[in-house]
PDB file of C-alpha atoms in Angstrom:
ATOM      1  CA  GLU A  11     -27.451 -67.043 -23.135  1.00  0.00           C
ATOM      2  CA  PRO A  12     -25.904 -68.976 -20.237  1.00  0.00           C
ATOM      3  CA  GLU A  13     -25.827 -67.050 -16.972  1.00  0.00           C
ATOM      4  CA  THR A  14     -22.702 -68.624 -15.466  1.00  0.00           C
ATOM      5  CA  PRO A  15     -19.671 -70.318 -17.009  1.00  0.00           C
ATOM      6  CA  CYS A  16     -20.827 -73.696 -15.707  1.00  0.00           C
ATOM      7  CA  ASP A  17     -24.099 -73.376 -17.654  1.00  0.00           C
ATOM      8  CA  LYS A  18     -21.976 -73.706 -20.776  1.00  0.00           C
ATOM      9  CA  PHE A  19     -21.392 -77.431 -20.081  1.00  0.00           C
ATOM     10  CA  THR A  20     -23.674 -80.422 -20.582  1.00  0.00           C
ATOM     11  CA  LEU A  21     -23.207 -83.859 -19.033  1.00  0.00           C
ATOM     12  CA  VAL A  22     -22.693 -86.332 -21.896  1.00  0.00           C
ATOM     13  CA  LYS A  23     -22.110 -89.524 -19.923  1.00  0.00           C
ATOM     14  CA  LYS A  24     -20.347 -91.097 -16.970  1.00  0.00           C
ATOM     15  CA  VAL A  25     -17.899 -93.986 -17.086  1.00  0.00           C
ATOM     16  CA  ASN A  26     -15.886 -95.720 -14.394  1.00  0.00           C
ATOM     17  CA  VAL A  27     -12.167 -96.347 -14.639  1.00  0.00           C
ATOM     18  CA  THR A  28     -10.079 -98.353 -12.205  1.00  0.00           C
ATOM     19  CA  ILE A  29      -6.433 -97.419 -12.003  1.00  0.00           C
ATOM     20  CA  PRO A  30      -4.241-100.524 -12.486  1.00  0.00           C
ATOM     21  CA  SER A  31      -2.709-101.834  -9.261  1.00  0.00           C
ATOM     22  CA  ASP A  32       0.782-101.495 -10.797  1.00  0.00           C
ATOM     23  CA  TYR A  33       0.211 -97.871 -11.894  1.00  0.00           C
ATOM     24  CA  ASN A  34       3.338 -95.731 -11.477  1.00  0.00           C
ATOM     25  CA  HIS A  35       2.882 -91.999 -12.073  1.00  0.00           C
ATOM     26  CA  SER A  36       6.539 -91.383 -12.910  1.00  0.00           C
ATOM     27  CA  THR A  37       6.651 -93.964 -15.753  1.00  0.00           C
ATOM     28  CA  HIS A  38       3.000 -94.269 -16.863  1.00  0.00           C
ATOM     29  CA  LEU A  39       3.197 -92.167 -20.035  1.00  0.00           C
ATOM     30  CA  THR A  40       6.368 -93.904 -21.252  1.00  0.00           C
ATOM     31  CA  THR A  41       4.716 -97.295 -20.754  1.00  0.00           C
ATOM     32  CA  PHE A  42       1.457 -96.102 -22.319  1.00  0.00           C
ATOM     33  CA  CYS A  43       3.304 -94.776 -25.384  1.00  0.00           C
ATOM     34  CA  ALA A  44       5.292 -97.987 -25.834  1.00  0.00           C
ATOM     35  CA  GLU A  45       2.138-100.120 -25.637  1.00  0.00           C
ATOM     36  CA  ASN A  46      -0.315 -97.921 -27.555  1.00  0.00           C
ATOM     37  CA  ARG A  47       1.355 -95.361 -29.818  1.00  0.00           C
ATOM     38  CA  GLU A  48       0.732 -97.392 -32.992  1.00  0.00           C
ATOM     39  CA  LYS A  49      -3.018 -97.442 -32.179  1.00  0.00           C
ATOM     40  CA  PHE A  50      -3.195 -93.659 -32.666  1.00  0.00           C
ATOM     41  CA  TYR A  51      -3.414 -91.878 -36.011  1.00  0.00           C
ATOM     42  CA  GLY A  52      -1.286 -89.144 -34.446  1.00  0.00           C
ATOM     43  CA  TYR A  53       0.654 -88.933 -31.178  1.00  0.00           C
ATOM     44  CA  ASN A  54       2.293 -85.746 -29.875  1.00  0.00           C
ATOM     45  CA  ASP A  55       5.919 -86.356 -28.863  1.00  0.00           C
ATOM     46  CA  LEU A  56       5.616 -83.793 -26.033  1.00  0.00           C
ATOM     47  CA  ILE A  57       3.326 -86.153 -24.086  1.00  0.00           C
ATOM     48  CA  THR A  58       6.016 -87.538 -21.799  1.00  0.00           C
ATOM     49  CA  ASP A  59       6.430 -88.409 -18.125  1.00  0.00           C
ATOM     50  CA  GLU A  60       8.912 -85.560 -17.811  1.00  0.00           C
ATOM     51  CA  ASN A  61       6.530 -82.941 -19.254  1.00  0.00           C
ATOM     52  CA  PHE A  62       3.582 -84.159 -17.155  1.00  0.00           C
ATOM     53  CA  ALA A  63       5.451 -85.023 -13.937  1.00  0.00           C
ATOM     54  CA  ARG A  64       3.725 -82.208 -12.029  1.00  0.00           C
ATOM     55  CA  VAL A  65       0.045 -82.889 -11.527  1.00  0.00           C
ATOM     56  CA  SER A  66      -2.505 -81.669  -8.989  1.00  0.00           C
ATOM     57  CA  HIS A  67      -3.728 -85.225  -8.286  1.00  0.00           C
ATOM     58  CA  LYS A  68      -1.687 -88.344  -8.931  1.00  0.00           C
ATOM     59  CA  LEU A  69      -3.963 -91.237  -9.802  1.00  0.00           C
ATOM     60  CA  ILE A  70      -4.173 -93.786  -7.008  1.00  0.00           C
ATOM     61  CA  PRO A  71      -3.401 -97.433  -7.897  1.00  0.00           C
ATOM     62  CA  SER A  72      -6.464 -99.738  -7.617  1.00  0.00           C
ATOM     63  CA  LYS A  73      -8.837 -96.787  -7.014  1.00  0.00           C
ATOM     64  CA  THR A  74     -12.002 -96.572  -9.114  1.00  0.00           C
ATOM     65  CA  TYR A  75     -13.014 -93.113 -10.301  1.00  0.00           C
ATOM     66  CA  THR A  76     -16.279 -92.039 -11.886  1.00  0.00           C
ATOM     67  CA  VAL A  77     -15.346 -89.919 -14.893  1.00  0.00           C
ATOM     68  CA  LYS A  78     -18.034 -87.383 -15.734  1.00  0.00           C
ATOM     69  CA  ILE A  79     -17.766 -86.320 -19.361  1.00  0.00           C
ATOM     70  CA  PHE A  80     -19.036 -82.796 -19.935  1.00  0.00           C
ATOM     71  CA  GLY A  81     -19.451 -81.402 -23.420  1.00  0.00           C
ATOM     72  CA  ILE A  82     -19.327 -77.714 -24.149  1.00  0.00           C
ATOM     73  CA  THR A  83     -22.856 -76.678 -25.060  1.00  0.00           C
ATOM     74  CA  THR A  84     -23.430 -76.415 -28.818  1.00  0.00           C
ATOM     75  CA  GLY A  85     -22.498 -72.989 -30.140  1.00  0.00           C
ATOM     76  CA  GLU A  86     -20.597 -71.991 -27.000  1.00  0.00           C
ATOM     77  CA  GLN A  87     -16.918 -71.346 -26.429  1.00  0.00           C
ATOM     78  CA  VAL A  88     -15.241 -71.261 -23.026  1.00  0.00           C
ATOM     79  CA  THR A  89     -11.947 -70.209 -21.521  1.00  0.00           C
ATOM     80  CA  SER A  90      -9.626 -72.523 -19.632  1.00  0.00           C
ATOM     81  CA  ASP A  91     -10.523 -70.664 -16.440  1.00  0.00           C
ATOM     82  CA  GLU A  92     -14.197 -71.484 -17.061  1.00  0.00           C
ATOM     83  CA  CYS A  93     -13.194 -75.134 -17.526  1.00  0.00           C
ATOM     84  CA  LEU A  94     -11.332 -75.091 -14.199  1.00  0.00           C
ATOM     85  CA  THR A  95     -14.435 -73.552 -12.564  1.00  0.00           C
ATOM     86  CA  LYS A  96     -16.450 -76.523 -13.835  1.00  0.00           C
ATOM     87  CA  TYR A  97     -13.873 -78.963 -12.400  1.00  0.00           C
ATOM     88  CA  ARG A  98     -14.163 -77.226  -9.010  1.00  0.00           C
ATOM     89  CA  GLU A  99     -17.970 -77.297  -9.186  1.00  0.00           C
ATOM     90  CA  GLU A 100     -17.856 -81.079  -9.788  1.00  0.00           C
ATOM     91  CA  LYS A 101     -15.199 -81.586  -7.078  1.00  0.00           C
ATOM     92  CA  ALA A 102     -13.169 -83.255  -9.828  1.00  0.00           C
ATOM     93  CA  TYR A 103      -9.495 -84.116  -9.592  1.00  0.00           C
ATOM     94  CA  LEU A 104      -7.078 -82.489 -12.032  1.00  0.00           C
ATOM     95  CA  VAL A 105      -5.155 -85.457 -13.452  1.00  0.00           C
ATOM     96  CA  GLY A 106      -3.536 -84.272 -16.701  1.00  0.00           C
ATOM     97  CA  ALA A 107      -2.229 -86.554 -19.455  1.00  0.00           C
ATOM     98  CA  GLN A 108      -2.186 -89.632 -17.239  1.00  0.00           C
ATOM     99  CA  GLY A 109      -5.948 -89.357 -16.751  1.00  0.00           C
ATOM    100  CA  VAL A 110      -6.873 -89.028 -20.416  1.00  0.00           C
ATOM    101  CA  SER A 111      -4.609 -91.986 -21.253  1.00  0.00           C
ATOM    102  CA  VAL A 112      -6.395 -94.219 -18.705  1.00  0.00           C
ATOM    103  CA  VAL A 113      -9.829 -93.210 -20.034  1.00  0.00           C
ATOM    104  CA  TRP A 114      -8.696 -93.950 -23.590  1.00  0.00           C
ATOM    105  CA  LYS A 115      -7.267 -97.338 -22.612  1.00  0.00           C
ATOM    106  CA  GLN A 116     -10.315 -98.510 -20.632  1.00  0.00           C
ATOM    107  CA  GLN A 117     -13.288 -96.697 -22.167  1.00  0.00           C
ATOM    108  CA  ARG A 118     -12.416 -95.606 -25.728  1.00  0.00           C
ATOM    109  CA  LYS A 119     -15.253 -97.645 -27.259  1.00  0.00           C
ATOM    110  CA  LYS A 120     -17.738 -95.710 -25.107  1.00  0.00           C
ATOM    111  CA  LEU A 121     -16.450 -92.244 -26.071  1.00  0.00           C
ATOM    112  CA  PRO A 122     -18.807 -90.493 -28.490  1.00  0.00           C
ATOM    113  CA  LYS A 123     -17.042 -89.981 -31.832  1.00  0.00           C
ATOM    114  CA  GLY A 124     -16.367 -86.560 -33.301  1.00  0.00           C
ATOM    115  CA  LYS A 125     -15.277 -85.108 -29.941  1.00  0.00           C
ATOM    116  CA  TRP A 126     -11.966 -84.170 -28.347  1.00  0.00           C
ATOM    117  CA  TYR A 127     -11.525 -85.199 -24.695  1.00  0.00           C
ATOM    118  CA  VAL A 128      -9.397 -82.876 -22.558  1.00  0.00           C
ATOM    119  CA  SER A 129      -7.897 -83.502 -19.129  1.00  0.00           C
ATOM    120  CA  PHE A 130      -6.980 -80.260 -17.403  1.00  0.00           C
ATOM    121  CA  ASP A 131      -4.614 -79.309 -14.660  1.00  0.00           C
ATOM    122  CA  GLU A 132      -3.711 -75.981 -13.096  1.00  0.00           C
ATOM    123  CA  LYS A 133      -1.855 -73.768 -15.576  1.00  0.00           C
ATOM    124  CA  GLU A 134       1.410 -73.875 -13.596  1.00  0.00           C
ATOM    125  CA  ASN A 135       1.441 -77.702 -13.711  1.00  0.00           C
ATOM    126  CA  LEU A 136       1.105 -77.887 -17.494  1.00  0.00           C
ATOM    127  CA  PRO A 137       4.192 -78.049 -19.720  1.00  0.00           C
ATOM    128  CA  PHE A 138       5.073 -74.836 -21.553  1.00  0.00           C
ATOM    129  CA  ALA A 139       5.901 -75.467 -25.219  1.00  0.00           C
ATOM    130  CA  GLY A 140       5.508 -73.455 -28.413  1.00  0.00           C
ATOM    131  CA  GLY A 141       4.542 -70.381 -26.413  1.00  0.00           C
ATOM    132  CA  PHE A 142       1.612 -72.050 -24.630  1.00  0.00           C
ATOM    133  CA  HIS A 143       0.792 -74.131 -21.553  1.00  0.00           C
ATOM    134  CA  ARG A 144      -0.247 -77.450 -23.090  1.00  0.00           C
ATOM    135  CA  VAL A 145      -3.462 -79.298 -22.163  1.00  0.00           C
ATOM    136  CA  PRO A 146      -3.590 -83.000 -23.167  1.00  0.00           C
ATOM    137  CA  ASP A 147      -6.494 -84.283 -25.260  1.00  0.00           C
ATOM    138  CA  VAL A 148      -7.557 -87.341 -27.188  1.00  0.00           C
ATOM    139  CA  ALA A 149      -9.552 -86.733 -30.351  1.00  0.00           C
ATOM    140  CA  ALA A 150     -12.042 -89.492 -31.199  1.00  0.00           C
ATOM    141  CA  HIS A 151     -12.550 -88.875 -34.903  1.00  0.00           C
ATOM    142  CA  SER A 152     -15.891 -89.777 -36.484  1.00  0.00           C
ATOM    143  CA  HIS A 153     -14.210 -92.341 -38.758  1.00  0.00           C
ATOM    144  CA  GLY A 154     -12.809 -94.240 -35.749  1.00  0.00           C
ATOM    145  CA  ASP A 155      -9.208 -92.995 -35.546  1.00  0.00           C
ATOM    146  CA  PHE A 156      -7.766 -91.459 -32.363  1.00  0.00           C
ATOM    147  CA  HIS A 157      -5.207 -88.691 -32.009  1.00  0.00           C
ATOM    148  CA  PHE A 158      -3.340 -87.986 -28.715  1.00  0.00           C
ATOM    149  CA  ASP A 159      -2.434 -84.315 -28.837  1.00  0.00           C
ATOM    150  CA  LEU A 160      -2.048 -81.087 -26.887  1.00  0.00           C
ATOM    151  CA  GLY A 161      -4.264 -78.030 -26.870  1.00  0.00           C
ATOM    152  CA  SER A 162      -3.346 -74.628 -25.463  1.00  0.00           C
ATOM    153  CA  PHE A 163      -4.481 -73.329 -22.077  1.00  0.00           C
ATOM    154  CA  GLU A 164      -4.361 -69.785 -23.448  1.00  0.00           C
ATOM    155  CA  ASP A 165      -6.849 -70.541 -26.265  1.00  0.00           C
ATOM    156  CA  ASP A 166     -10.632 -70.876 -26.053  1.00  0.00           C
ATOM    157  CA  TRP A 167     -12.348 -74.280 -26.188  1.00  0.00           C
ATOM    158  CA  TYR A 168     -15.250 -74.981 -28.536  1.00  0.00           C
ATOM    159  CA  ASP A 169     -18.261 -77.277 -28.615  1.00  0.00           C
ATOM    160  CA  TYR A 170     -16.375 -80.244 -30.043  1.00  0.00           C
ATOM    161  CA  TYR A 171     -14.370 -80.513 -26.790  1.00  0.00           C
ATOM    162  CA  CYS A 172     -15.409 -82.485 -23.709  1.00  0.00           C
ATOM    163  CA  LEU A 173     -13.978 -82.261 -20.194  1.00  0.00           C
ATOM    164  CA  LEU A 174     -12.939 -85.460 -18.432  1.00  0.00           C
ATOM    165  CA  CYS A 175     -13.807 -84.889 -14.768  1.00  0.00           C
ATOM    166  CA  PHE A 176     -12.300 -87.561 -12.495  1.00  0.00           C
ATOM    167  CA  CYS A 177     -14.466 -87.782  -9.379  1.00  0.00           C
ATOM    168  CA  ASP A 178     -14.694 -90.105  -6.421  1.00  0.00           C
ATOM    169  CA  GLU A 179     -16.555 -93.257  -7.388  1.00  0.00           C
ATOM    170  CA  GLU A 180     -20.315 -92.975  -7.303  1.00  0.00           C
ATOM    171  CA  THR A 181     -22.002 -95.819  -5.466  1.00  0.00           C
ATOM    172  CA  SER A 182     -24.744 -96.307  -8.048  1.00  0.00           C
ATOM    173  CA  GLU A 183     -24.092 -97.542 -11.579  1.00  0.00           C
ATOM    174  CA  PRO A 184     -23.032 -94.582 -13.745  1.00  0.00           C
ATOM    175  CA  SER A 185     -25.668 -93.464 -16.197  1.00  0.00           C
ATOM    176  CA  THR A 186     -25.153 -93.495 -19.913  1.00  0.00           C
ATOM    177  CA  LEU A 187     -26.774 -90.369 -21.293  1.00  0.00           C
ATOM    178  CA  GLY A 188     -27.317 -89.714 -24.951  1.00  0.00           C
TER     179      GLY A 188
END
């Protein structure tokens, strides 16, 4: 049995993403949707610039981030507060829907299939819809399709979810585990 919430997470891999030089936080999701919506099996209409305008960390144009992908340990379930504790432990930036969209665009071929990739923010920055604060995720289905959707902050997260932790770029080449 894990002793602390952070023991419930396992590093899956690290990837680097570089934010485009023309990145604009206030229009990114509209542009992303226009360019990529048809590439998704499903796309939640609530993923909009308006709904995700508030974010703890706006991505910085031309900056390279190392994204640490942490899976929830097999057989475990965690709360959103435990996820936020892991982000703090990793000194990761909370980047919301914009972050998961950049990872999908640049690194989708490197994402292990059969997992759902979530990009958290503080509860008060997440849009409230359908009775829940909504956390953006991209599901990478085992058959190759992707789904851009929203989970619920108030629900638990299971071992098919992975956290996308945007961190300052590591100077060495990121490792590819597993």
